[in-house]
Short mmCIF file of C-alpha atoms and ligand atoms in Angstrom, two decimals:
data_model
loop_
_atom_site.label_atom_id
_atom_site.label_comp_id
_atom_site.label_asym_id
_atom_site.label_seq_id
_atom_site.Cartn_x
_atom_site.Cartn_y
_atom_site.Cartn_z
CA UNK Y 27 0.02 -0.01 -0.01
CA UNK Y 28 1.32 3.43 -0.88
CA UNK Y 29 1.60 5.86 2.00
CA UNK Y 30 -0.91 8.22 0.39
CA UNK Y 31 -3.45 5.40 0.23
CA UNK Y 32 -2.86 4.47 3.90
CA UNK Y 33 -3.30 8.09 4.93
CA UNK Y 34 -6.61 8.38 3.14
CA UNK Y 35 -7.86 4.90 4.05
CA UNK Y 36 -7.14 5.08 7.77
CA UNK Y 37 -10.29 5.13 9.78
CA UNK Y 38 -11.13 4.61 13.43
CA UNK Y 39 -12.54 1.18 14.09
CA UNK Y 40 -14.07 0.20 17.40
CA UNK Y 41 -15.69 -3.12 16.69
CA UNK Y 42 -13.34 -6.00 16.27
CA UNK Y 43 -13.81 -9.73 15.33
CA UNK Y 44 -12.39 -12.69 17.21
CA UNK Y 45 -9.31 -13.04 15.06
CA UNK Y 46 -6.51 -11.76 17.37
CA UNK Y 47 -3.75 -9.46 16.28
CA UNK Y 48 -0.64 -11.71 16.57
CA UNK Y 49 2.53 -10.89 18.30
CA UNK Y 50 4.41 -10.37 14.99
CA UNK Y 51 1.84 -7.80 13.89
CA UNK Y 52 2.00 -6.05 17.26
CA UNK Y 53 5.79 -5.78 17.00
CA UNK Y 54 5.42 -4.46 13.49
CA UNK Y 55 3.07 -1.68 14.78
CA UNK Y 56 5.47 -0.67 17.53
CA UNK Y 57 8.44 -0.88 15.16
CA UNK Y 58 6.52 1.66 12.90
CA UNK Y 59 5.79 3.77 16.02
CA UNK Y 60 9.39 4.13 17.00
CA UNK Y 61 10.44 5.42 13.57
CA UNK Y 62 8.52 8.66 14.44
CA UNK Y 63 10.37 11.84 15.22
CA UNK Y 64 10.80 12.85 18.91
CA UNK Y 65 11.79 16.04 20.56
CA UNK Y 66 15.65 16.06 20.83
CA UNK Y 67 15.57 12.56 19.43
CA UNK Y 68 15.11 11.27 22.97
CA UNK Y 69 12.85 8.37 21.93
CA UNK Y 70 11.61 7.96 25.51
CA UNK Y 71 8.42 5.94 24.73
CA UNK Y 72 7.33 2.68 26.39
CA UNK Y 73 4.49 0.58 25.06
CA UNK Y 74 2.34 -1.68 27.23
CA UNK Y 75 0.62 -4.39 25.19
CA UNK Y 76 -2.61 -5.36 26.99
CA UNK Y 77 -4.16 -8.62 26.25
CA UNK Y 78 -5.68 -9.38 29.57
CA UNK Y 79 -9.47 -8.82 29.51
CA UNK Y 80 -9.54 -8.19 33.26
CA UNK Y 81 -7.13 -5.30 32.85
CA UNK Y 82 -9.16 -3.79 29.86
CA UNK Y 83 -12.23 -4.14 32.03
CA UNK Y 84 -10.48 -2.34 34.81
CA UNK Y 85 -9.79 0.56 32.44
CA UNK Y 86 -13.34 0.72 31.54
CA UNK Y 87 -14.64 0.43 35.12
CA UNK Y 88 -12.19 3.17 36.28
CA UNK Y 89 -13.88 5.63 33.84
CA UNK Y 90 -12.62 4.67 30.33
CA UNK Y 91 -14.69 4.87 27.09
CA UNK Y 92 -17.62 2.44 27.16
CA UNK Y 93 -16.58 0.45 24.01
CA UNK Y 94 -13.34 -0.59 25.80
CA UNK Y 95 -15.33 -3.27 27.65
CA UNK Y 96 -15.68 -5.15 24.35
CA UNK Y 97 -12.07 -4.78 23.32
CA UNK Y 98 -9.68 -7.69 23.55
CA UNK Y 99 -6.29 -6.06 22.81
CA UNK Y 100 -4.78 -2.67 23.14
CA UNK Y 101 -1.45 -0.84 23.41
CA UNK Y 102 -1.02 1.75 26.05
CA UNK Y 103 1.44 4.35 24.91
CA UNK Y 104 3.55 6.01 27.63
CA UNK Y 105 6.26 8.60 27.35
CA UNK Y 106 8.76 10.10 29.76
CA UNK Y 107 7.29 13.31 31.11
CA UNK Y 108 10.76 14.60 32.26
CA UNK Y 109 10.90 17.49 29.82
CA UNK Y 110 12.31 21.01 30.02
CA UNK Y 111 9.71 22.12 27.42
CA UNK Y 112 6.68 22.41 29.58
CA UNK Y 113 5.31 25.16 27.40
CA UNK Y 114 4.78 22.73 24.49
CA UNK Y 115 4.53 19.55 26.46
CA UNK Y 116 6.78 17.99 23.87
CA UNK Y 117 6.44 14.48 25.32
CA UNK Y 118 2.81 14.44 24.20
CA UNK Y 119 3.80 15.56 20.76
CA UNK Y 120 6.49 12.91 20.52
CA UNK Y 121 4.20 10.20 21.66
CA UNK Y 122 1.42 11.39 19.29
CA UNK Y 123 3.76 11.18 16.30
CA UNK Y 124 4.52 7.61 17.24
CA UNK Y 125 0.81 6.85 17.55
CA UNK Y 126 -0.03 8.09 14.05
CA UNK Y 127 2.77 6.00 12.63
CA UNK Y 128 1.26 3.04 14.37
CA UNK Y 129 -2.22 3.78 13.01
CA UNK Y 130 -0.85 4.08 9.44
CA UNK Y 131 0.98 0.76 9.69
CA UNK Y 132 -2.21 -0.84 11.07
CA UNK Y 133 -4.08 0.37 8.11
CA UNK Y 134 -1.49 -1.22 5.83
CA UNK Y 135 -1.78 -4.50 7.87
CA UNK Y 136 -5.54 -4.52 7.79
CA UNK Y 137 -5.76 -3.98 11.52
CA UNK Y 138 -8.43 -1.69 13.02
CA UNK Y 139 -7.44 0.85 15.69
CA UNK Y 140 -8.99 3.53 17.81
CA UNK Y 141 -6.92 6.22 19.55
CA UNK Y 142 -8.53 6.63 22.97
CA UNK Y 143 -7.95 9.25 25.59
CA UNK Y 144 -11.38 9.11 27.16
CA UNK Y 145 -9.57 7.23 29.95
CA UNK Y 146 -9.38 7.02 33.86
CA UNK Y 147 -7.29 9.60 35.53
CA UNK Y 148 -3.58 9.06 34.97
CA UNK Y 149 -3.02 8.13 38.64
CA UNK Y 150 -5.45 5.22 38.18
CA UNK Y 151 -3.65 4.03 35.14
CA UNK Y 152 -0.33 4.33 36.96
CA UNK Y 153 -1.65 2.06 39.76
CA UNK Y 154 -3.14 -0.55 37.38
CA UNK Y 155 -0.06 -0.83 35.22
CA UNK Y 156 2.75 0.13 37.57
CA UNK Y 157 3.71 3.15 35.46
CA UNK Y 158 6.30 5.16 37.40
CA UNK Y 159 5.77 8.93 38.00
CA UNK Y 160 8.40 9.87 35.40
CA UNK Y 161 6.25 8.53 32.69
CA UNK Y 162 2.83 9.61 31.52
CA UNK Y 163 0.17 7.41 29.95
CA UNK Y 164 -0.55 9.23 26.72
CA UNK Y 165 -3.27 7.21 24.99
CA UNK Y 166 -4.65 3.76 24.64
CA UNK Y 167 -4.75 2.35 21.17
CA UNK Y 168 -7.37 -0.39 20.83
CA UNK Y 169 -6.50 -2.94 18.16
CA UNK Y 170 -8.25 -5.79 16.47
CA UNK Y 171 -9.20 -7.31 13.07
CA UNK Y 172 -12.49 -6.29 11.64
CA UNK Y 173 -15.26 -7.50 9.27
CA UNK Y 174 -16.96 -4.27 8.26
CA UNK Y 175 -14.89 -2.10 6.04
CA UNK Y 176 -14.92 1.45 7.24
CA UNK Y 177 -16.23 4.10 4.87
CA UNK Y 178 -14.59 7.36 3.89
CA UNK Y 179 -15.65 10.28 6.05
CA UNK Y 180 -15.63 13.63 4.33
CA UNK Y 181 -13.43 16.27 5.94
CA UNK Y 182 -15.26 19.21 7.63
CA UNK Y 183 -13.29 21.85 5.70
CA UNK Y 184 -11.46 22.14 2.43
CA UNK Y 185 -7.71 22.96 2.45
CA UNK Y 186 -8.50 26.44 1.15
CA UNK Y 187 -10.54 27.16 4.28
CA UNK Y 188 -7.76 26.03 6.52
CA UNK Y 189 -4.79 27.83 5.12
CA UNK Y 190 -3.47 31.35 5.49
CA UNK Y 191 -0.04 32.79 4.76
CA UNK Y 192 2.13 34.59 7.30
CA UNK Y 193 -0.73 35.51 9.61
CA UNK Y 194 -3.63 33.95 11.38
CA UNK Y 195 -6.06 35.26 8.92
CA UNK Y 196 -9.30 33.28 9.31
CA UNK Y 197 -12.90 34.34 9.43
CA UNK Y 198 -14.46 31.21 10.64
CA UNK Y 199 -13.12 30.84 14.19
CA UNK Y 200 -14.31 28.17 16.62
CA UNK Y 201 -16.24 29.79 19.47
CA UNK Y 202 -17.43 27.28 22.07
CA UNK Y 203 -19.87 28.23 24.80
CA UNK Y 204 -17.45 28.67 27.65
CA UNK Y 205 -19.98 28.16 30.40
CA UNK Y 206 -21.12 24.83 28.85
CA UNK Y 207 -17.42 23.77 28.36
CA UNK Y 208 -16.64 24.41 32.10
CA UNK Y 209 -19.75 22.46 33.22
CA UNK Y 210 -18.60 19.49 31.09
CA UNK Y 211 -15.09 19.71 32.38
CA UNK Y 212 -16.14 19.76 35.98
CA UNK Y 213 -18.61 16.92 35.21
CA UNK Y 214 -15.77 14.92 33.79
CA UNK Y 215 -13.50 15.45 36.82
CA UNK Y 216 -16.35 14.60 39.29
CA UNK Y 217 -17.21 11.40 37.48
CA UNK Y 218 -13.71 10.18 37.45
CA UNK Y 219 -13.08 10.73 41.17
CA UNK Y 220 -16.51 9.48 42.26
CA UNK Y 221 -16.17 6.24 44.29
CA UNK Y 222 -18.45 3.32 43.36
CA UNK Y 223 -19.81 4.91 40.23
CA UNK Y 224 -21.07 1.71 38.78
CA UNK Y 225 -24.72 2.92 39.13
CA UNK Y 226 -23.88 5.77 36.69
CA UNK Y 227 -22.54 3.63 33.96
CA UNK Y 228 -25.82 3.44 32.13
CA UNK Y 229 -26.36 7.12 32.20
CA UNK Y 230 -22.82 7.98 31.11
CA UNK Y 231 -22.99 5.35 28.45
CA UNK Y 232 -25.92 7.12 27.00
CA UNK Y 233 -24.17 10.54 27.14
CA UNK Y 234 -21.06 9.21 25.51
CA UNK Y 235 -20.66 10.29 21.93
CA UNK Y 236 -21.81 7.44 19.65
CA UNK Y 237 -19.99 6.58 16.47
CA UNK Y 238 -21.10 4.18 13.74
CA UNK Y 239 -17.86 2.23 13.55
C1 LIG H 330 -6.41 12.59 20.63
C2 LIG H 330 -7.60 11.69 20.21
C3 LIG H 330 -8.40 11.13 21.18
C4 LIG H 330 -9.44 10.25 20.95
N1 LIG H 330 -10.16 9.73 21.94
C5 LIG H 330 -11.18 8.88 21.61
C6 LIG H 330 -11.88 8.30 22.71
O1 LIG H 330 -11.68 8.50 23.82
N2 LIG H 330 -12.92 7.44 22.25
C7 LIG H 330 -13.26 7.22 21.00
O2 LIG H 330 -14.19 6.42 20.79
N3 LIG H 330 -12.57 7.74 19.97
C8 LIG H 330 -11.55 8.56 20.24
N4 LIG H 330 -10.72 9.13 19.26
C9 LIG H 330 -11.05 8.83 17.85
C10 LIG H 330 -11.84 9.88 17.18
O3 LIG H 330 -13.19 9.87 17.66
C11 LIG H 330 -11.81 9.70 15.65
O4 LIG H 330 -10.52 9.87 15.26
C12 LIG H 330 -12.72 10.73 14.99
O5 LIG H 330 -14.07 10.45 15.27
C13 LIG H 330 -12.53 10.82 13.48
O6 LIG H 330 -12.67 9.49 12.85
P1 LIG H 330 -11.47 8.87 12.00
O7 LIG H 330 -10.39 8.50 12.88
O8 LIG H 330 -12.12 7.61 11.44
O9 LIG H 330 -11.13 9.88 11.01
C14 LIG H 330 -9.70 9.95 19.55
C15 LIG H 330 -8.90 10.47 18.54
C16 LIG H 330 -7.82 11.31 18.86
C17 LIG H 330 -6.89 11.87 17.83
#
């Protein structure tokens, strides 16, 4: 597959069949991930392959996205947070570059992925997976083979609408309702720290954004 084809074909897939992604494929994904650029060429990533359903269920129960409870395999991407560039949080950028490489390689291999950051608080993930304080969990990449081919999703804007030269010269600027945004932010924090929130799962599941793949 040409790179261009993989870029345009890549889609998020959240429903997987029972055909597991084998170890060789997983290593190929991680090998692609570590070809990505990193700030100062530090390459300080660590990848936790999760194939234990009880652990995936723990992520879900601790506040992760609802579909995680049906996932059988995932890769938790972590990166050293010991950076001097706090302004740009470069460890997140470095890890994100590796994730996109992984997703493109998965597309080439016919493996479905979903980049997930609707996750429990980082401290919870640290406890579950023994991640030391010097590392941050960045995202969970769920993986699996799939039956239903994803369809192309048109972009929200054209390139012409998204480009300006030498100055931030755009008329169409995103203006979110700040009050609503803060309510949602606080709601998210409260939900994650609430003990014994099992009784809320149904309500939260209904509120969670639904996707058709
Ligand atoms: C930083 C990031 C976080 C995401 N977090 C979630 C998530 O928590 N749950 C989820 O179902 N999808 C998540 N996604 C996947 C997006 O929903 C998906 O990329 C988007 O709907 C566009 O679909 P596409 O990937 O097929 O183009 C995330 C994607 C990114 C880049």
